[in-house]
Structures are given as structure tokens and as C-alpha cells.
PDB file of C-alpha atoms in Angstrom:
ATOM      1  CA  LEU G  69       0.000   0.000   0.000  1.00  0.00           C
ATOM      2  CA  ARG G  70       1.199   3.490  -0.736  1.00  0.00           C
ATOM      3  CA  GLY G  71       1.890   5.674   2.244  1.00  0.00           C
ATOM      4  CA  PRO G  72       1.206   9.392   2.672  1.00  0.00           C
ATOM      5  CA  GLY G  73       3.178  11.623   0.377  1.00  0.00           C
ATOM      6  CA  VAL G  74       3.795   8.923  -2.215  1.00  0.00           C
ATOM      7  CA  ARG G  75       3.199  10.245  -5.673  1.00  0.00           C
ATOM      8  CA  ARG G  76       1.157   8.224  -8.161  1.00  0.00           C
ATOM      9  CA  THR G  77       3.398   7.253 -11.049  1.00  0.00           C
ATOM     10  CA  ARG G  78       0.829   5.285 -13.048  1.00  0.00           C
ATOM     11  CA  PRO G  79      -2.639   6.301 -14.229  1.00  0.00           C
ATOM     12  CA  PRO G  80      -5.523   5.216 -11.986  1.00  0.00           C
ATOM     13  CA  LYS G  81      -6.799   1.687 -12.704  1.00  0.00           C
ATOM     14  CA  ILE G  82     -10.118   3.005 -14.007  1.00  0.00           C
ATOM     15  CA  GLN G  83      -8.310   4.951 -16.730  1.00  0.00           C
ATOM     16  CA  VAL G  84      -6.194   1.938 -17.685  1.00  0.00           C
ATOM     17  CA  ALA G  85      -9.328  -0.238 -17.862  1.00  0.00           C
ATOM     18  CA  ALA G  86     -11.168   2.339 -19.967  1.00  0.00           C
ATOM     19  CA  ALA G  87      -8.304   2.656 -22.430  1.00  0.00           C
ATOM     20  CA  ALA G  88      -8.149  -1.144 -22.766  1.00  0.00           C
ATOM     21  CA  ALA G  89     -11.916  -1.388 -23.294  1.00  0.00           C
ATOM     22  CA  LEU G  90     -11.901   1.286 -25.979  1.00  0.00           C
ATOM     23  CA  ARG G  91      -9.006  -0.470 -27.769  1.00  0.00           C
ATOM     24  CA  ALA G  92     -10.704  -3.873 -27.508  1.00  0.00           C
ATOM     25  CA  PHE G  93     -13.933  -2.626 -29.052  1.00  0.00           C
ATOM     26  CA  GLU G  94     -12.695  -0.724 -32.067  1.00  0.00           C
ATOM     27  CA  GLY G  95     -15.239   1.788 -33.256  1.00  0.00           C
ATOM     28  CA  VAL G  96     -16.844   2.229 -29.831  1.00  0.00           C
ATOM     29  CA  GLU G  97     -17.154   5.931 -29.210  1.00  0.00           C
ATOM     30  CA  GLY G  98     -17.797   5.894 -25.496  1.00  0.00           C
ATOM     31  CA  ILE G  99     -18.577   3.932 -22.372  1.00  0.00           C
ATOM     32  CA  LEU G 100     -21.808   3.963 -20.401  1.00  0.00           C
ATOM     33  CA  VAL G 101     -21.003   3.154 -16.760  1.00  0.00           C
ATOM     34  CA  VAL G 102     -23.727   1.173 -14.966  1.00  0.00           C
ATOM     35  CA  GLY G 103     -23.816   0.169 -11.323  1.00  0.00           C
ATOM     36  CA  TYR G 104     -26.269  -1.617  -9.059  1.00  0.00           C
ATOM     37  CA  SER G 105     -26.543  -1.157  -5.270  1.00  0.00           C
ATOM     38  CA  TYR G 106     -23.164  -0.028  -3.874  1.00  0.00           C
ATOM     39  CA  GLY G 107     -21.784  -0.438  -7.392  1.00  0.00           C
ATOM     40  CA  SER G 108     -24.044   2.435  -8.434  1.00  0.00           C
ATOM     41  CA  LEU G 109     -22.083   4.748  -6.125  1.00  0.00           C
ATOM     42  CA  VAL G 110     -18.841   3.527  -7.650  1.00  0.00           C
ATOM     43  CA  ALA G 111     -20.269   4.038 -11.155  1.00  0.00           C
ATOM     44  CA  MET G 112     -21.066   7.681 -10.390  1.00  0.00           C
ATOM     45  CA  ARG G 113     -17.468   8.415  -9.517  1.00  0.00           C
ATOM     46  CA  ALA G 114     -15.950   6.175 -12.173  1.00  0.00           C
ATOM     47  CA  ALA G 115     -17.880   8.012 -14.894  1.00  0.00           C
ATOM     48  CA  ALA G 116     -16.408  11.297 -13.673  1.00  0.00           C
ATOM     49  CA  GLU G 117     -12.873   9.933 -13.940  1.00  0.00           C
ATOM     50  CA  LEU G 118     -13.264   7.720 -16.988  1.00  0.00           C
ATOM     51  CA  PRO G 119     -11.983   8.987 -20.311  1.00  0.00           C
ATOM     52  CA  GLY G 120     -14.627   8.248 -22.900  1.00  0.00           C
ATOM     53  CA  ALA G 121     -17.567   8.042 -20.457  1.00  0.00           C
ATOM     54  CA  ILE G 122     -20.767   9.130 -22.164  1.00  0.00           C
ATOM     55  CA  GLY G 123     -23.069   8.731 -19.150  1.00  0.00           C
ATOM     56  CA  TRP G 124     -23.892   6.656 -16.095  1.00  0.00           C
ATOM     57  CA  ALA G 125     -26.742   4.708 -14.568  1.00  0.00           C
ATOM     58  CA  ALA G 126     -27.403   4.128 -10.864  1.00  0.00           C
ATOM     59  CA  LEU G 127     -29.751   1.246 -10.064  1.00  0.00           C
ATOM     60  CA  ASN G 128     -31.007   1.188  -6.473  1.00  0.00           C
ATOM     61  CA  PRO G 129     -28.264   3.215  -4.807  1.00  0.00           C
ATOM     62  CA  PRO G 130     -28.269   2.290  -1.077  1.00  0.00           C
ATOM     63  CA  LEU G 131     -28.538   5.871   0.176  1.00  0.00           C
ATOM     64  CA  ASP G 132     -29.991   4.997   3.612  1.00  0.00           C
ATOM     65  CA  TYR G 133     -27.688   2.136   4.482  1.00  0.00           C
ATOM     66  CA  GLY G 134     -25.437   2.282   7.551  1.00  0.00           C
ATOM     67  CA  ARG G 135     -22.621   4.785   7.875  1.00  0.00           C
ATOM     68  CA  ALA G 136     -20.001   2.041   7.584  1.00  0.00           C
ATOM     69  CA  LEU G 137     -21.011   1.423   3.975  1.00  0.00           C
ATOM     70  CA  PHE G 138     -20.512   5.072   3.160  1.00  0.00           C
ATOM     71  CA  LEU G 139     -17.047   5.520   4.646  1.00  0.00           C
ATOM     72  CA  GLY G 140     -15.125   7.072   1.801  1.00  0.00           C
ATOM     73  CA  SER G 141     -18.114   7.252  -0.541  1.00  0.00           C
ATOM     74  CA  GLY G 142     -18.706  10.978  -0.062  1.00  0.00           C
ATOM     75  CA  ALA G 143     -16.566  11.514  -3.153  1.00  0.00           C
ATOM     76  CA  HIS G 144     -18.886   9.215  -5.124  1.00  0.00           C
ATOM     77  CA  LEU G 145     -21.951  11.281  -4.241  1.00  0.00           C
ATOM     78  CA  ALA G 146     -20.083  14.554  -4.840  1.00  0.00           C
ATOM     79  CA  ALA G 147     -19.115  13.317  -8.308  1.00  0.00           C
ATOM     80  CA  ALA G 148     -22.782  12.565  -9.036  1.00  0.00           C
ATOM     81  CA  ARG G 149     -23.869  16.021  -7.910  1.00  0.00           C
ATOM     82  CA  ALA G 150     -21.245  17.623 -10.171  1.00  0.00           C
ATOM     83  CA  SER G 151     -21.808  15.405 -13.202  1.00  0.00           C
ATOM     84  CA  ALA G 152     -22.759  17.003 -16.497  1.00  0.00           C
ATOM     85  CA  LEU G 153     -23.038  13.597 -18.192  1.00  0.00           C
ATOM     86  CA  PRO G 154     -26.427  12.080 -19.053  1.00  0.00           C
ATOM     87  CA  LYS G 155     -27.609   9.818 -16.268  1.00  0.00           C
ATOM     88  CA  LEU G 156     -30.297   7.298 -15.396  1.00  0.00           C
ATOM     89  CA  LEU G 157     -31.463   6.964 -11.778  1.00  0.00           C
ATOM     90  CA  VAL G 158     -33.596   3.921 -10.929  1.00  0.00           C
ATOM     91  CA  HIS G 159     -35.227   3.319  -7.553  1.00  0.00           C
ATOM     92  CA  GLY G 160     -37.459   0.497  -6.344  1.00  0.00           C
ATOM     93  CA  THR G 161     -40.060   2.070  -4.084  1.00  0.00           C
ATOM     94  CA  ASP G 162     -39.843  -0.836  -1.608  1.00  0.00           C
ATOM     95  CA  ASP G 163     -36.040  -0.682  -1.425  1.00  0.00           C
ATOM     96  CA  GLN G 164     -35.051  -1.472   2.167  1.00  0.00           C
ATOM     97  CA  PHE G 165     -31.675   0.264   1.741  1.00  0.00           C
ATOM     98  CA  CYS G 166     -32.977   3.544   0.308  1.00  0.00           C
ATOM     99  CA  SER G 167     -36.144   5.325   1.342  1.00  0.00           C
ATOM    100  CA  ASP G 168     -38.221   7.191  -1.200  1.00  0.00           C
ATOM    101  CA  ALA G 169     -37.382  10.439   0.607  1.00  0.00           C
ATOM    102  CA  ALA G 170     -33.620   9.836   0.428  1.00  0.00           C
ATOM    103  CA  PHE G 171     -33.829   8.909  -3.242  1.00  0.00           C
ATOM    104  CA  ASP G 172     -36.011  11.937  -4.053  1.00  0.00           C
ATOM    105  CA  ARG G 173     -33.521  14.265  -2.310  1.00  0.00           C
ATOM    106  CA  PHE G 174     -30.594  12.732  -4.153  1.00  0.00           C
ATOM    107  CA  ALA G 175     -32.390  12.813  -7.529  1.00  0.00           C
ATOM    108  CA  ALA G 176     -33.210  16.499  -6.994  1.00  0.00           C
ATOM    109  CA  GLU G 177     -29.530  17.266  -6.278  1.00  0.00           C
ATOM    110  CA  VAL G 178     -28.231  15.544  -9.408  1.00  0.00           C
ATOM    111  CA  PRO G 179     -28.120  17.974 -12.340  1.00  0.00           C
ATOM    112  CA  GLU G 180     -29.675  17.487 -15.751  1.00  0.00           C
ATOM    113  CA  PRO G 181     -29.567  15.715 -18.070  1.00  0.00           C
ATOM    114  CA  LYS G 182     -31.171  12.856 -16.178  1.00  0.00           C
ATOM    115  CA  VAL G 183     -33.982  10.351 -16.345  1.00  0.00           C
ATOM    116  CA  VAL G 184     -35.518   9.203 -13.066  1.00  0.00           C
ATOM    117  CA  VAL G 185     -37.409   5.906 -12.988  1.00  0.00           C
ATOM    118  CA  LEU G 186     -39.419   4.686 -10.007  1.00  0.00           C
ATOM    119  CA  ASP G 187     -40.106   0.945 -10.057  1.00  0.00           C
ATOM    120  CA  GLU G 188     -43.298   0.786  -8.002  1.00  0.00           C
ATOM    121  CA  GLY G 189     -43.207  -1.940  -5.350  1.00  0.00           C
ATOM    122  CA  ALA G 190     -39.748  -3.257  -6.249  1.00  0.00           C
ATOM    123  CA  PRO G 191     -37.442  -4.133  -3.343  1.00  0.00           C
ATOM    124  CA  HIS G 192     -33.685  -3.597  -3.397  1.00  0.00           C
ATOM    125  CA  PHE G 193     -32.842  -7.050  -4.723  1.00  0.00           C
ATOM    126  CA  ASP G 194     -35.536  -7.285  -7.388  1.00  0.00           C
ATOM    127  CA  ILE G 195     -34.967  -4.263  -9.600  1.00  0.00           C
ATOM    128  CA  ARG G 196     -34.874  -6.434 -12.727  1.00  0.00           C
ATOM    129  CA  ARG G 197     -38.508  -7.466 -12.577  1.00  0.00           C
TER     130      ARG G 197
END
């Protein structure tokens, strides 16, 4: 692990992965970053740092879950609130890890362009229905 004051000499892994993906799929003009549950928080931040990102989607972000889950994720939410990329926000209205109120607040804070989808009656682990 790198200690304090150690300078990064290589690009972040997300940038390396993005460059490899764009090379592997010749002709692809961009990457849509999609995340589910905690992965949706990671997707928000990854899209901000990913060369070639054309947008992001957050499916059932666990916005009400315990503080331990969110240690270090403040940057993820800040990236979402600053994002100018197109975005899709999906919330199951029976999600036990994110109340409707928390999702509504977050969706209101995220700038356009965005599409907000409420999946009526869907719990956290059944967003695909």
C-alpha cells in the first residue's frame, strides 16, 4: 500500500481499464457506466474519472444504508452532484436500503440531463422485474 506523500506514477486503474476497453472494441465511441446497489455509487465516480464516459446509470443506490457502507463514498456522491453527463437513476419504491425520501432528495440534487425511474413496489434485490 502506498503511504502518505507517495506520488502516483501510473494512471488510476479506471483509466487503464477504460483505455483497454476502448481499444478492444474498435469503433466504440464511449462507455456507459452502470452500477447496481453499492456499485451504483462507484459508477457515479468512475464516470467522472473515466476517459470516454458518455453517461452513467445508478440502479437502487443504497442511500440509507449504515454509515459504515458510506465511509469514503462521499466523493462518489459529490461526483454525481457535479456530473454534467447524461444519467439514469432507478429506484425500487420498496427498497429497504434507500427510502423514497432519500432517493427523491438525491435525484433532486443531481443535475440534468437525467432520467428518473421509479419501479413501483420493487425491493432492493428485485430491480430487474
